[in-house]
Amino acid sequence: MFYSLQGEGARAGRAAVFCRFSKCNLWNGREDSRADAICDFCDTDIVGTDGQNGGTFANEEELSKAIYEMWPSADQNGRSEPYVIFTGGEPLLQLDKALIDKMHSLGFEVAIETNGTLEAPEGIDWICISPKADATLKLTRANELKLVFPQELAKPEQFEAFDCEYFFLSPKANPLEQSKQDSVKQFNTQLALDYCLANPQWRLTLQTHKILNID
């Protein structure tokens, strides 16, 4: 868990507490199996619970308390709505209505970033779907759809009829390249830019948190 600015999509620049769940249903997170994964371009450590402010929590009370304590105390005066983003891994493997309700009771707006292959519990305020390869989607309605681009088995036109407010292309990076001189990402950024210009339903989103070198 960490407190930072949302770096992508329609809410880029907004302060949020990020709660990153371990485990995903499209890759086990181990490098020796990356080539066989449905999502073989994942750039996130989803193995274990020893990440930043990580750990295991017995119930929604414990986890919601930890999230609440990360929101700046100086802002607990009603001027802005506290915001939590559940991500992963795949958050819908673990996120349930009890935790959503608890976060609401603490005044938080609740968002998720999901691959869309699992049903979502009721009460989530903002849903971002990020389709991966040919994985079957259960969610076709969301606030935004963010497609890592390009993907041979997940082309933008496959999702244009989804019930979403925003459609974004996020240039695919080399997951093993940590420098800002990622030639794969640079090439794919131009591809995404050209696609958005030719298909204005789609918008370009960049990982500004990585550009700014923040969490």
mmCIF file of C-alpha atoms in Angstrom:
data_model
loop_
_atom_site.group_PDB
_atom_site.id
_atom_site.type_symbol
_atom_site.label_atom_id
_atom_site.label_comp_id
_atom_site.label_asym_id
_atom_site.label_seq_id
_atom_site.Cartn_x
_atom_site.Cartn_y
_atom_site.Cartn_z
ATOM 1 C CA MET A 1 0.000 0.000 0.000
ATOM 2 C CA PHE A 2 1.126 3.539 -0.684
ATOM 3 C CA TYR A 3 -0.161 7.081 -1.097
ATOM 4 C CA SER A 4 0.566 8.755 -4.410
ATOM 5 C CA LEU A 5 -0.984 10.343 -7.492
ATOM 6 C CA GLN A 6 -2.900 8.332 -10.044
ATOM 7 C CA GLY A 7 -0.620 8.261 -13.051
ATOM 8 C CA GLU A 8 -2.915 7.056 -15.826
ATOM 9 C CA GLY A 9 -6.326 7.377 -17.378
ATOM 10 C CA ALA A 10 -9.217 9.735 -16.796
ATOM 11 C CA ARG A 11 -8.227 10.465 -13.199
ATOM 12 C CA ALA A 12 -4.525 11.066 -13.731
ATOM 13 C CA GLY A 13 -3.106 13.486 -11.190
ATOM 14 C CA ARG A 14 -5.605 12.668 -8.454
ATOM 15 C CA ALA A 15 -4.262 11.729 -5.019
ATOM 16 C CA ALA A 16 -5.123 8.201 -3.925
ATOM 17 C CA VAL A 17 -4.217 5.406 -1.581
ATOM 18 C CA PHE A 18 -3.193 2.417 -3.693
ATOM 19 C CA CYS A 19 -3.897 -1.012 -2.247
ATOM 20 C CA ARG A 20 -2.156 -3.599 -4.400
ATOM 21 C CA PHE A 21 -3.349 -7.162 -3.889
ATOM 22 C CA SER A 22 -0.999 -10.047 -4.596
ATOM 23 C CA LYS A 23 -1.906 -12.840 -7.038
ATOM 24 C CA CYS A 24 -3.440 -12.773 -10.492
ATOM 25 C CA ASN A 25 -5.456 -15.239 -12.547
ATOM 26 C CA LEU A 26 -3.531 -14.459 -15.750
ATOM 27 C CA TRP A 27 0.046 -14.960 -14.490
ATOM 28 C CA ASN A 28 1.584 -16.364 -11.325
ATOM 29 C CA GLY A 29 4.188 -13.583 -11.203
ATOM 30 C CA ARG A 30 7.220 -15.842 -11.594
ATOM 31 C CA GLU A 31 9.680 -14.988 -14.341
ATOM 32 C CA ASP A 32 10.242 -18.618 -15.317
ATOM 33 C CA SER A 33 6.598 -18.811 -16.426
ATOM 34 C CA ARG A 34 6.236 -15.382 -18.054
ATOM 35 C CA ALA A 35 6.494 -16.705 -21.613
ATOM 36 C CA ASP A 36 3.488 -18.968 -21.051
ATOM 37 C CA ALA A 37 1.317 -16.389 -19.290
ATOM 38 C CA ILE A 38 -1.817 -14.848 -20.786
ATOM 39 C CA CYS A 39 -0.481 -11.499 -19.580
ATOM 40 C CA ASP A 40 3.201 -11.846 -20.422
ATOM 41 C CA PHE A 41 3.964 -8.107 -20.273
ATOM 42 C CA CYS A 42 3.060 -7.451 -16.629
ATOM 43 C CA ASP A 43 5.420 -4.918 -15.022
ATOM 44 C CA THR A 44 4.239 -5.416 -11.425
ATOM 45 C CA ASP A 45 5.568 -7.585 -8.606
ATOM 46 C CA ILE A 46 2.506 -9.619 -7.611
ATOM 47 C CA VAL A 47 4.242 -12.337 -5.593
ATOM 48 C CA GLY A 48 4.107 -12.209 -1.810
ATOM 49 C CA THR A 49 3.040 -9.478 0.601
ATOM 50 C CA ASP A 50 6.393 -7.921 1.502
ATOM 51 C CA GLY A 51 6.045 -4.847 -0.703
ATOM 52 C CA GLN A 52 5.746 -1.258 0.444
ATOM 53 C CA ASN A 53 3.613 -1.210 3.617
ATOM 54 C CA GLY A 54 2.666 -4.781 2.776
ATOM 55 C CA GLY A 55 1.379 -7.560 4.937
ATOM 56 C CA THR A 56 -1.620 -9.759 5.535
ATOM 57 C CA PHE A 57 -4.812 -8.554 7.178
ATOM 58 C CA ALA A 58 -7.262 -10.664 9.128
ATOM 59 C CA ASN A 59 -10.404 -8.881 7.979
ATOM 60 C CA GLU A 60 -11.824 -5.756 6.364
ATOM 61 C CA GLU A 61 -11.563 -3.864 9.658
ATOM 62 C CA GLU A 62 -7.786 -4.231 9.772
ATOM 63 C CA LEU A 63 -7.221 -3.444 6.104
ATOM 64 C CA SER A 64 -9.596 -0.479 5.984
ATOM 65 C CA LYS A 65 -7.941 0.991 9.072
ATOM 66 C CA ALA A 66 -4.505 0.746 7.428
ATOM 67 C CA ILE A 67 -5.827 2.435 4.282
ATOM 68 C CA TYR A 68 -7.570 5.164 6.287
ATOM 69 C CA GLU A 69 -4.385 5.975 8.178
ATOM 70 C CA MET A 70 -2.533 6.596 4.898
ATOM 71 C CA TRP A 71 -4.838 9.420 3.877
ATOM 72 C CA PRO A 72 -3.390 12.797 4.989
ATOM 73 C CA SER A 73 -4.869 13.790 8.337
ATOM 74 C CA ALA A 74 -4.765 17.440 7.307
ATOM 75 C CA ASP A 75 -7.310 16.667 4.597
ATOM 76 C CA GLN A 76 -9.850 14.995 6.855
ATOM 77 C CA ASN A 77 -11.941 18.165 6.863
ATOM 78 C CA GLY A 78 -14.335 17.419 4.034
ATOM 79 C CA ARG A 79 -12.599 19.482 1.351
ATOM 80 C CA SER A 80 -11.980 16.460 -0.839
ATOM 81 C CA GLU A 81 -13.231 12.905 -0.947
ATOM 82 C CA PRO A 82 -10.674 10.322 0.176
ATOM 83 C CA TYR A 83 -9.912 7.943 -2.665
ATOM 84 C CA VAL A 84 -8.654 4.358 -2.661
ATOM 85 C CA ILE A 85 -7.669 2.354 -5.734
ATOM 86 C CA PHE A 86 -7.636 -1.426 -5.409
ATOM 87 C CA THR A 87 -5.273 -2.930 -7.941
ATOM 88 C CA GLY A 88 -3.002 -5.925 -8.269
ATOM 89 C CA GLY A 89 -2.415 -8.511 -9.394
ATOM 90 C CA GLU A 90 -6.105 -8.991 -9.903
ATOM 91 C CA PRO A 91 -8.041 -7.237 -7.125
ATOM 92 C CA LEU A 92 -11.315 -9.047 -7.788
ATOM 93 C CA LEU A 93 -9.761 -12.279 -6.545
ATOM 94 C CA GLN A 94 -9.917 -10.759 -3.042
ATOM 95 C CA LEU A 95 -11.984 -7.567 -2.961
ATOM 96 C CA ASP A 96 -15.455 -8.144 -1.526
ATOM 97 C CA LYS A 97 -18.521 -6.108 -0.636
ATOM 98 C CA ALA A 98 -17.660 -6.083 3.070
ATOM 99 C CA LEU A 99 -14.417 -4.192 2.387
ATOM 100 C CA ILE A 100 -16.124 -1.868 -0.100
ATOM 101 C CA ASP A 101 -18.842 -1.046 2.439
ATOM 102 C CA LYS A 102 -16.244 -0.442 5.138
ATOM 103 C CA MET A 103 -14.302 1.972 2.947
ATOM 104 C CA HIS A 104 -17.530 3.824 2.165
ATOM 105 C CA SER A 105 -18.291 4.087 5.874
ATOM 106 C CA LEU A 106 -14.905 5.797 6.284
ATOM 107 C CA GLY A 107 -15.776 8.311 3.577
ATOM 108 C CA PHE A 108 -13.693 6.832 0.759
ATOM 109 C CA GLU A 109 -14.546 6.648 -2.902
ATOM 110 C CA VAL A 110 -13.627 3.154 -4.114
ATOM 111 C CA ALA A 111 -11.978 2.388 -7.462
ATOM 112 C CA ILE A 112 -10.530 -0.754 -9.007
ATOM 113 C CA GLU A 113 -8.177 -1.555 -11.851
ATOM 114 C CA THR A 114 -9.082 -5.028 -13.121
ATOM 115 C CA ASN A 115 -8.453 -7.299 -16.086
ATOM 116 C CA GLY A 116 -12.229 -7.718 -16.347
ATOM 117 C CA THR A 117 -12.311 -11.515 -16.246
ATOM 118 C CA LEU A 118 -14.188 -11.746 -12.928
ATOM 119 C CA GLU A 119 -17.543 -10.421 -11.764
ATOM 120 C CA ALA A 120 -17.329 -7.310 -9.597
ATOM 121 C CA PRO A 121 -19.182 -6.928 -6.286
ATOM 122 C CA GLU A 122 -21.710 -4.138 -5.962
ATOM 123 C CA GLY A 123 -20.756 -0.719 -4.692
ATOM 124 C CA ILE A 124 -17.542 0.053 -6.594
ATOM 125 C CA ASP A 125 -17.579 3.716 -7.587
ATOM 126 C CA TRP A 126 -15.050 3.676 -10.441
ATOM 127 C CA ILE A 127 -14.091 0.682 -12.578
ATOM 128 C CA CYS A 128 -11.163 0.580 -14.979
ATOM 129 C CA ILE A 129 -10.986 -2.513 -17.196
ATOM 130 C CA SER A 130 -7.661 -3.462 -18.770
ATOM 131 C CA PRO A 131 -8.189 -6.413 -21.158
ATOM 132 C CA LYS A 132 -5.361 -8.877 -21.613
ATOM 133 C CA ALA A 133 -4.845 -10.985 -24.766
ATOM 134 C CA ASP A 134 -7.752 -13.372 -25.435
ATOM 135 C CA ALA A 135 -8.868 -13.718 -21.814
ATOM 136 C CA THR A 136 -12.672 -13.973 -21.638
ATOM 137 C CA LEU A 137 -14.195 -10.860 -20.092
ATOM 138 C CA LYS A 138 -17.052 -10.877 -17.582
ATOM 139 C CA LEU A 139 -17.091 -7.083 -17.354
ATOM 140 C CA THR A 140 -18.102 -5.123 -20.437
ATOM 141 C CA ARG A 141 -19.370 -2.025 -18.652
ATOM 142 C CA ALA A 142 -17.035 0.338 -16.821
ATOM 143 C CA ASN A 143 -16.075 3.951 -16.335
ATOM 144 C CA GLU A 144 -12.944 3.513 -18.411
ATOM 145 C CA LEU A 145 -11.225 0.897 -20.505
ATOM 146 C CA LYS A 146 -7.443 1.021 -20.660
ATOM 147 C CA LEU A 147 -5.887 -1.208 -23.285
ATOM 148 C CA VAL A 148 -2.169 -1.922 -23.231
ATOM 149 C CA PHE A 149 -1.240 -1.473 -26.887
ATOM 150 C CA PRO A 150 -0.465 -3.214 -29.132
ATOM 151 C CA GLN A 151 -1.650 -6.729 -28.328
ATOM 152 C CA GLU A 152 -2.033 -9.269 -31.114
ATOM 153 C CA LEU A 153 -5.005 -10.940 -29.415
ATOM 154 C CA ALA A 154 -6.628 -7.790 -28.007
ATOM 155 C CA LYS A 155 -7.189 -5.178 -30.665
ATOM 156 C CA PRO A 156 -8.972 -1.889 -29.920
ATOM 157 C CA GLU A 157 -11.863 -2.586 -32.287
ATOM 158 C CA GLN A 158 -12.843 -5.620 -30.187
ATOM 159 C CA PHE A 159 -13.850 -3.309 -27.334
ATOM 160 C CA GLU A 160 -15.325 -0.263 -29.044
ATOM 161 C CA ALA A 161 -18.916 -1.371 -28.358
ATOM 162 C CA PHE A 162 -18.326 -1.769 -24.607
ATOM 163 C CA ASP A 163 -20.349 0.488 -22.328
ATOM 164 C CA CYS A 164 -17.514 2.720 -21.104
ATOM 165 C CA GLU A 165 -17.175 6.474 -20.688
ATOM 166 C CA TYR A 166 -13.512 6.587 -21.725
ATOM 167 C CA PHE A 167 -11.286 4.469 -23.950
ATOM 168 C CA PHE A 168 -7.513 4.699 -23.501
ATOM 169 C CA LEU A 169 -4.474 3.182 -25.170
ATOM 170 C CA SER A 170 -1.431 2.690 -22.947
ATOM 171 C CA PRO A 171 1.787 1.967 -24.881
ATOM 172 C CA LYS A 172 3.171 -1.462 -24.042
ATOM 173 C CA ALA A 173 6.624 -1.468 -22.485
ATOM 174 C CA ASN A 174 9.347 -4.061 -22.213
ATOM 175 C CA PRO A 175 8.638 -5.451 -18.709
ATOM 176 C CA LEU A 176 12.309 -6.290 -18.203
ATOM 177 C CA GLU A 177 13.543 -2.801 -19.100
ATOM 178 C CA GLN A 178 13.525 -0.408 -16.158
ATOM 179 C CA SER A 179 15.207 2.601 -17.755
ATOM 180 C CA LYS A 180 13.411 5.479 -19.448
ATOM 181 C CA GLN A 181 15.214 4.547 -22.669
ATOM 182 C CA ASP A 182 12.865 1.629 -23.362
ATOM 183 C CA SER A 183 12.987 1.406 -27.157
ATOM 184 C CA VAL A 184 10.001 -0.965 -27.244
ATOM 185 C CA LYS A 185 7.833 1.511 -25.361
ATOM 186 C CA GLN A 186 9.049 4.412 -27.483
ATOM 187 C CA PHE A 187 8.059 2.547 -30.639
ATOM 188 C CA ASN A 188 4.689 1.530 -29.203
ATOM 189 C CA THR A 189 4.002 5.087 -28.039
ATOM 190 C CA GLN A 190 4.208 6.250 -31.640
ATOM 191 C CA LEU A 191 1.909 3.412 -32.709
ATOM 192 C CA ALA A 192 -0.624 4.377 -30.042
ATOM 193 C CA LEU A 193 -0.388 8.063 -30.927
ATOM 194 C CA ASP A 194 -1.048 7.302 -34.591
ATOM 195 C CA TYR A 195 -3.967 5.025 -33.718
ATOM 196 C CA CYS A 196 -5.620 7.650 -31.510
ATOM 197 C CA LEU A 197 -5.296 10.282 -34.226
ATOM 198 C CA ALA A 198 -6.925 7.938 -36.732
ATOM 199 C CA ASN A 199 -9.553 6.685 -34.253
ATOM 200 C CA PRO A 200 -10.541 9.587 -31.972
ATOM 201 C CA GLN A 201 -12.789 7.437 -29.791
ATOM 202 C CA TRP A 202 -9.496 6.402 -28.227
ATOM 203 C CA ARG A 203 -7.250 8.587 -26.090
ATOM 204 C CA LEU A 204 -3.562 8.197 -25.328
ATOM 205 C CA THR A 205 -2.576 7.680 -21.698
ATOM 206 C CA LEU A 206 1.015 7.596 -20.462
ATOM 207 C CA GLN A 207 2.368 6.265 -17.178
ATOM 208 C CA THR A 208 3.140 9.704 -15.780
ATOM 209 C CA HIS A 209 4.065 8.236 -12.395
ATOM 210 C CA LYS A 210 6.990 6.499 -14.079
ATOM 211 C CA ILE A 211 7.931 9.634 -15.986
ATOM 212 C CA LEU A 212 7.958 11.534 -12.673
ATOM 213 C CA ASN A 213 9.702 8.644 -10.882
ATOM 214 C CA ILE A 214 7.054 8.364 -8.163
ATOM 215 C CA ASP A 215 5.187 5.320 -6.854
#
